[in-house]
Amino acid sequence: MSQSFTIARLGHQGDGIADGPVYAPRTLPAEVVSGTLDGSQLTDIRIEMPSDQRVKPPCRHYKSCGGCQLQHASDDFVADWKVGIVRNALAAQGLEAPMRPIHTSPERSRRRATIAVRRTKKGTLAGFHGRASDVITEIPDCHLLDPALIAAIPVAEALALLGGSRKGVLAVTLTLSEAGLDVSVKGGKPLDGPLELALARATEKHRLARLAWEDEVIAMREPPVQRFGAAEVVPPPGAFLQATKDGEQALLRAVQEVVGGARRVADLFAGCGTFSLPLAQGAEVHAVEGEAAMTEALDRGWRKTRGLKQLTIEARDLFRRPLMPDELAKFDAVVLDPPRAGAEAQVAELAQAQRPTVAYVSCNPVTFARDAKALTEAGYQLNWVQVVDQFRWSAHVELAASFTMNHTKP
Ligand SMILES: C[S@@+](CC[C@H](N)C(=O)[O-])C[C@H]1O[C@@H](n2cnc3c(N)ncnc32)[C@H](O)[C@@H]1O
């Protein structure tokens, strides 16, 4: 039986929610929709009264593909919604902050994608998983990915023919590097001599910069360099990288503005040096990161680059062993860019240490707001927040924020 509902708001996954709650994917606030209830989920949805923020999805794959959630909404709506999520997360902690205009990465700018590939009777099927399903949707006209990644989907298919099992789905992560494609495969057949040889040949044939199988490097034609400021870094396979170069630059500009004229900077959760290496052009930097393979890559990049200031590295679990106030005392600025869980333990020490400036980059507004509360309670001022949207048309929210301590401990 068909029933009508009015959508009240969007949930954190970007789904419309009506009173009940009733969940209606791909609907917008104030829309009147009808459909059949399956538990709390509305199915066979018809839009009876569309929102004036509803637009025609730019991508022809949107209906079936699970890669995007918000292509049916105007850019202005998505921008306001994402900024509102951060504002609400802060309000839930009793905080307010000036919100800078959102920075959204352009279409077709994602430099990394994980392509799902299944072997079929006829050959292979490659693309993104469909909406809430295991079905793979082909994405030859994807509006998210850099065209060079789309052009590389046949490489993912070729690798599945060589090393994909009959039943499993291969996850092929394609990353653009200065030297060409950096490819990392998971979920394939176990490596043996013949497979290794075939994969090495495929690396040559497709002119890949590097190929890794379950994190083991099989072949490297050329080091898959990423450029951070003046430095060139060869990250370990699958290492964290900001999703778009454009978003990386927006986050870096925000961090540089906060850190300003600092002479000694601690870059915590430093990855392979996205912020550390550009910052080392003007300041001494101590880069701390949990994965030793990443700090080592960062260090090699620094050593090969002329003109940078002193940079030191430390592989350290900052959840279990945060930098303590006596260790933080020598830095006049701290950069934090933790994973989704946030930086609770580190922020507790920063609260004690009272450093003059903190740049906080976050991919989770809820843990950011929790940590922001701890910092402001310790006397830091939250000066501004900027949402940086590298995951256009998705429900992900990322941000950069500026904190300063008004009364620094001597
Ligand atoms: C969001 S990424 C940011 C990396 C880097 N700042 C960048 O922009 O490329 C978070 C980083 O934190 C690291 N990480 C995760 N858990 C950690 C922990 N407990 N201690 C230290 N580093 C951790 C990850 O390896 C990852 O490199």
XYZ file of C-alpha atoms in Angstrom, residues 324-326 328-329 348-355 380 408-409:
16
model
C 53.155 15.084 26.623
C 53.167 18.746 27.754
C 56.953 18.765 28.285
C 54.943 19.923 23.294
C 56.516 22.873 25.123
C 44.002 16.311 26.660
C 47.789 16.879 26.664
C 47.490 19.929 24.395
C 44.994 21.357 26.859
C 47.715 21.141 29.520
C 50.480 22.319 27.220
C 48.708 25.534 26.114
C 50.546 26.075 22.822
C 41.967 28.012 23.491
C 50.250 31.102 26.846
C 52.098 29.482 29.725
